[in-house]
Short mmCIF file of C-alpha atoms in Angstrom, two decimals:
data_model
loop_
_atom_site.label_atom_id
_atom_site.label_comp_id
_atom_site.label_asym_id
_atom_site.label_seq_id
_atom_site.Cartn_x
_atom_site.Cartn_y
_atom_site.Cartn_z
CA THR A 1 11.60 1.67 19.20
CA GLY A 2 10.59 2.00 15.83
CA HIS A 3 6.89 0.62 14.17
CA GLU A 4 8.76 -2.44 13.23
CA GLY A 5 12.53 -2.71 14.67
CA VAL A 6 14.43 0.31 14.77
CA GLY A 7 12.94 3.63 13.66
CA LEU A 8 14.26 7.05 13.70
CA ARG A 9 13.42 9.78 16.10
CA PHE A 10 13.86 13.69 16.13
CA ASP A 11 14.26 14.96 19.57
CA SER A 12 12.26 17.70 20.49
CA TYR A 13 12.99 17.62 24.29
CA VAL A 14 16.42 18.62 24.71
CA ASN A 15 16.36 20.74 21.69
CA SER A 16 15.84 24.55 21.83
CA SER A 17 12.39 25.72 20.31
CA GLY A 18 12.65 26.15 16.77
CA TYR A 19 15.50 24.14 16.28
CA THR A 20 15.10 22.03 13.03
CA ASN A 21 16.54 18.89 11.90
CA MET A 22 16.00 16.94 8.55
CA LEU A 23 16.33 13.47 6.82
CA LYS A 24 16.66 13.32 3.18
CA THR A 25 16.28 9.93 1.48
CA PRO A 26 18.52 8.94 -1.68
CA VAL A 27 17.87 10.22 -4.93
CA PHE A 28 14.99 8.34 -6.75
CA ASP A 29 15.03 8.44 -10.44
CA LEU A 30 11.15 8.53 -11.17
CA SER A 31 11.24 9.56 -14.95
CA ALA A 32 11.06 5.97 -16.74
CA ILE A 33 7.30 5.34 -14.60
CA THR A 34 3.78 7.18 -14.53
CA GLY A 35 3.00 6.61 -11.01
CA ALA A 36 4.57 6.16 -7.70
CA LYS A 37 3.66 6.40 -4.03
CA LEU A 38 5.53 7.52 -0.63
CA GLU A 39 4.69 5.69 2.14
CA PHE A 40 6.08 5.96 5.90
CA TRP A 41 4.72 5.54 9.65
CA TYR A 42 5.42 8.06 12.25
CA LYS A 43 4.01 9.39 15.58
CA ASN A 44 4.46 12.35 17.36
CA PRO A 45 2.69 12.54 20.70
CA ALA A 46 4.26 15.89 21.93
CA GLY A 47 7.01 17.14 19.63
CA GLY A 48 6.81 20.27 17.70
CA ASP A 49 6.15 20.68 13.63
CA PHE A 50 6.71 17.76 11.55
CA SER A 51 6.29 18.33 7.90
CA VAL A 52 7.57 16.58 4.93
CA TYR A 53 8.76 17.66 1.36
CA VAL A 54 9.66 16.67 -2.22
CA SER A 55 12.58 17.80 -4.10
CA THR A 56 13.31 17.44 -7.40
CA ASP A 57 16.80 18.77 -7.62
CA GLY A 58 18.63 16.22 -5.43
CA GLY A 59 17.37 17.88 -1.77
CA THR A 60 18.95 21.29 -2.82
CA THR A 61 15.68 23.05 -3.12
CA TYR A 62 12.43 21.30 -1.34
CA THR A 63 9.92 24.17 0.25
CA SER A 64 7.65 24.89 -2.41
CA ASN A 65 7.01 21.18 -2.95
CA VAL A 66 4.86 20.64 0.31
CA VAL A 67 3.50 17.07 0.80
CA ALA A 68 2.74 17.72 4.61
CA THR A 69 2.74 19.99 7.54
CA GLY A 70 1.64 19.87 11.03
CA LEU A 71 1.75 16.13 11.45
CA THR A 72 1.78 16.60 15.43
CA GLY A 73 -0.55 15.15 18.33
CA VAL A 74 -0.43 11.46 17.16
CA SER A 75 0.22 9.22 20.12
CA ALA A 76 0.20 5.88 18.42
CA TRP A 77 1.87 4.82 15.00
CA ARG A 78 0.09 6.09 11.87
CA LYS A 79 0.83 5.25 8.40
CA PHE A 80 1.12 8.10 5.68
CA THR A 81 0.32 7.62 2.23
CA TYR A 82 0.93 10.18 -0.67
CA ASP A 83 1.13 10.06 -4.21
CA LEU A 84 3.92 10.83 -6.16
CA ASP A 85 2.36 10.93 -9.59
CA SER A 86 3.20 14.54 -10.17
CA TYR A 87 6.66 13.84 -9.98
CA CYS A 88 7.17 10.81 -12.51
CA GLY A 89 7.92 10.84 -15.93
CA ASN A 90 10.32 12.78 -18.36
CA GLY A 91 12.71 14.95 -16.24
CA PHE A 92 12.27 13.59 -13.05
CA ASP A 93 15.38 11.58 -11.92
CA ASN A 94 16.46 13.40 -9.27
CA VAL A 95 13.70 12.94 -6.77
CA VAL A 96 14.41 13.19 -3.05
CA VAL A 97 11.90 13.24 0.05
CA VAL A 98 12.68 15.74 2.99
CA PHE A 99 11.72 15.09 6.37
CA LYS A 100 11.82 18.12 8.73
CA GLY A 101 11.47 18.25 12.60
CA THR A 102 10.99 21.35 14.44
CA SER A 103 11.68 21.53 18.15
CA ASN A 104 9.11 22.53 20.73
CA TYR A 105 11.35 21.77 23.56
CA GLY A 106 8.63 19.80 25.18
CA ASP A 107 7.73 17.64 28.11
CA ASP A 108 7.27 14.16 27.98
CA ASP A 109 7.19 11.97 24.81
CA ALA A 110 8.43 15.21 22.98
CA TYR A 111 10.05 13.00 19.91
CA ILE A 112 8.74 12.81 16.39
CA TYR A 113 9.20 9.02 15.31
CA LEU A 114 9.35 8.01 11.55
CA ASP A 115 9.91 4.36 10.43
CA ASP A 116 9.18 2.01 7.05
CA VAL A 117 9.97 4.89 4.69
CA SER A 118 9.31 3.63 0.99
CA ILE A 119 8.70 5.19 -2.46
CA ARG A 120 7.30 2.57 -4.90
CA GLU A 121 6.02 2.33 -8.22
CA ILE A 122 2.03 1.93 -8.47
CA SER A 123 1.00 -1.78 -8.86
CA SER A 124 -0.35 -2.59 -12.54
CA ALA A 125 -1.14 -6.13 -11.35
CA ALA A 126 -4.56 -7.21 -11.56
CA GLU A 127 -4.45 -11.08 -10.66
CA ILE A 128 -6.25 -13.86 -8.76
CA THR A 129 -3.56 -15.45 -6.58
CA ALA A 130 -5.78 -17.63 -4.94
CA PHE A 131 -9.07 -19.12 -5.15
CA SER A 132 -11.21 -21.57 -3.12
CA PHE A 133 -14.47 -23.32 -1.51
CA ALA A 134 -14.97 -25.41 1.40
CA GLN A 135 -15.91 -27.91 -0.76
CA ASP A 136 -12.83 -28.14 -2.71
CA VAL A 137 -11.75 -31.47 -3.41
CA GLN A 138 -8.42 -30.22 -5.13
CA ALA A 139 -6.69 -26.74 -5.61
CA ALA A 140 -8.13 -24.74 -8.29
CA VAL A 141 -6.25 -24.23 -11.56
CA ILE A 142 -5.83 -20.50 -11.88
CA ARG A 143 -4.32 -19.26 -15.54
CA SER A 144 -3.11 -16.07 -15.78
CA GLU A 145 -2.84 -15.91 -19.40
CA ALA A 146 -6.17 -17.12 -19.86
CA ALA A 147 -7.59 -15.03 -17.40
CA SER A 148 -9.47 -18.09 -15.65
CA VAL A 149 -10.07 -20.11 -12.79
CA ASN A 150 -11.33 -23.81 -12.70
CA SER A 151 -12.46 -25.32 -9.62
CA THR A 152 -13.62 -28.85 -8.85
CA VAL A 153 -15.80 -29.50 -5.74
CA SER A 154 -17.07 -32.45 -4.09
CA PHE A 155 -19.71 -34.53 -5.15
CA SER A 156 -21.90 -34.16 -2.63
CA THR A 157 -22.18 -30.59 -2.98
CA ALA A 158 -26.04 -30.36 -3.30
CA ASN A 159 -26.17 -26.95 -5.29
CA LEU A 160 -23.46 -24.65 -7.38
CA ASN A 161 -26.05 -21.82 -6.58
CA GLY A 162 -25.04 -20.05 -3.29
CA LEU A 163 -21.39 -21.48 -3.12
CA VAL A 164 -19.00 -18.98 -1.15
CA PRO A 165 -15.66 -18.34 -2.37
CA THR A 166 -12.10 -17.25 -0.90
CA ILE A 167 -10.34 -15.21 -3.32
CA ALA A 168 -7.13 -13.47 -2.94
CA VAL A 169 -5.67 -10.85 -5.30
CA SER A 170 -2.64 -8.74 -6.34
CA GLU A 171 -1.17 -6.68 -3.69
CA TYR A 172 -2.97 -3.31 -3.78
CA ALA A 173 -5.77 -4.84 -6.30
CA THR A 174 -9.44 -5.20 -5.50
CA ILE A 175 -11.92 -7.29 -7.12
CA SER A 176 -15.59 -7.48 -7.58
CA PRO A 177 -17.96 -9.13 -6.63
CA ALA A 178 -15.74 -9.17 -3.34
CA SER A 179 -14.44 -12.47 -1.90
CA GLY A 180 -16.74 -14.22 0.72
CA VAL A 181 -19.96 -13.15 -1.42
CA ALA A 182 -22.06 -16.07 -2.55
CA ARG A 183 -22.87 -16.42 -6.22
CA ASP A 184 -24.51 -19.00 -8.53
CA PHE A 185 -21.41 -20.96 -10.07
CA SER A 186 -23.94 -23.52 -11.97
CA SER A 187 -22.60 -21.58 -15.07
CA ARG A 188 -19.34 -19.31 -15.67
CA VAL A 189 -19.08 -16.36 -13.58
CA THR A 190 -16.96 -13.26 -14.31
CA TYR A 191 -14.72 -11.32 -11.71
CA THR A 192 -13.21 -8.14 -12.63
CA VAL A 193 -9.93 -7.32 -10.79
CA THR A 194 -8.64 -3.63 -10.64
CA ALA A 195 -4.87 -3.15 -9.98
CA GLU A 196 -3.94 -0.18 -7.81
CA ASP A 197 -3.01 2.00 -11.49
CA GLY A 198 -6.69 1.52 -12.55
CA THR A 199 -5.67 -1.34 -15.09
CA THR A 200 -8.68 -3.73 -15.35
CA LYS A 201 -8.76 -7.70 -15.81
CA ASP A 202 -12.33 -9.88 -16.30
CA TRP A 203 -11.44 -13.17 -15.02
CA THR A 204 -13.75 -16.05 -15.78
CA VAL A 205 -14.55 -19.17 -13.05
CA ILE A 206 -15.89 -22.44 -13.95
CA VAL A 207 -16.73 -24.77 -11.38
CA THR A 208 -17.72 -28.26 -11.69
CA LYS A 209 -18.40 -31.30 -9.45
CA GLU A 210 -16.30 -33.98 -9.26
CA THR A 211 -16.47 -37.16 -11.10
CA VAL A 212 -17.36 -40.17 -9.15
CA ALA A 213 -16.31 -43.76 -10.82
#
């Protein structure tokens, strides 16, 4: 059983101590981007050494580019993330990640488990994707090109000072001030969204009360 559905398992139980096995990813061309991340889930309750490497020649050589070694003694699924920025750009068109399991001929759950392996470009998205108040009378109007949010709250809202917004942003991005923090919306308010790659975008939020005829 994998972290999600079916995963991969290196066997340290029936293989003699010191035996190794490897899994190599397909080739990735990272030459046209400036940043990437390697992500995977693993656990290794009682198995032997689990190591991860990066090859820049399609998997032929890899031992000099160590991502991690000694990933042992992990009973529950754990996410591992690694920046591949140094393997991006001109010349890095033949990148392979190598996972190496070494048997310790162990007892019990002597297996190395691996699942959900991905290599993805670092995100530059710095969008507000949703914005709401408990006092909303309609969905906020979000305009990416203008970096603006227009929200209309109920006429019965006593004071625009102290409203608490719920805000969603692009995946991997952060926002400041944070979602759920009360602010004074009696005038325009600015939020800064920071993308995973460090790109920032300032957003203006305008809140008005509904008009009652």
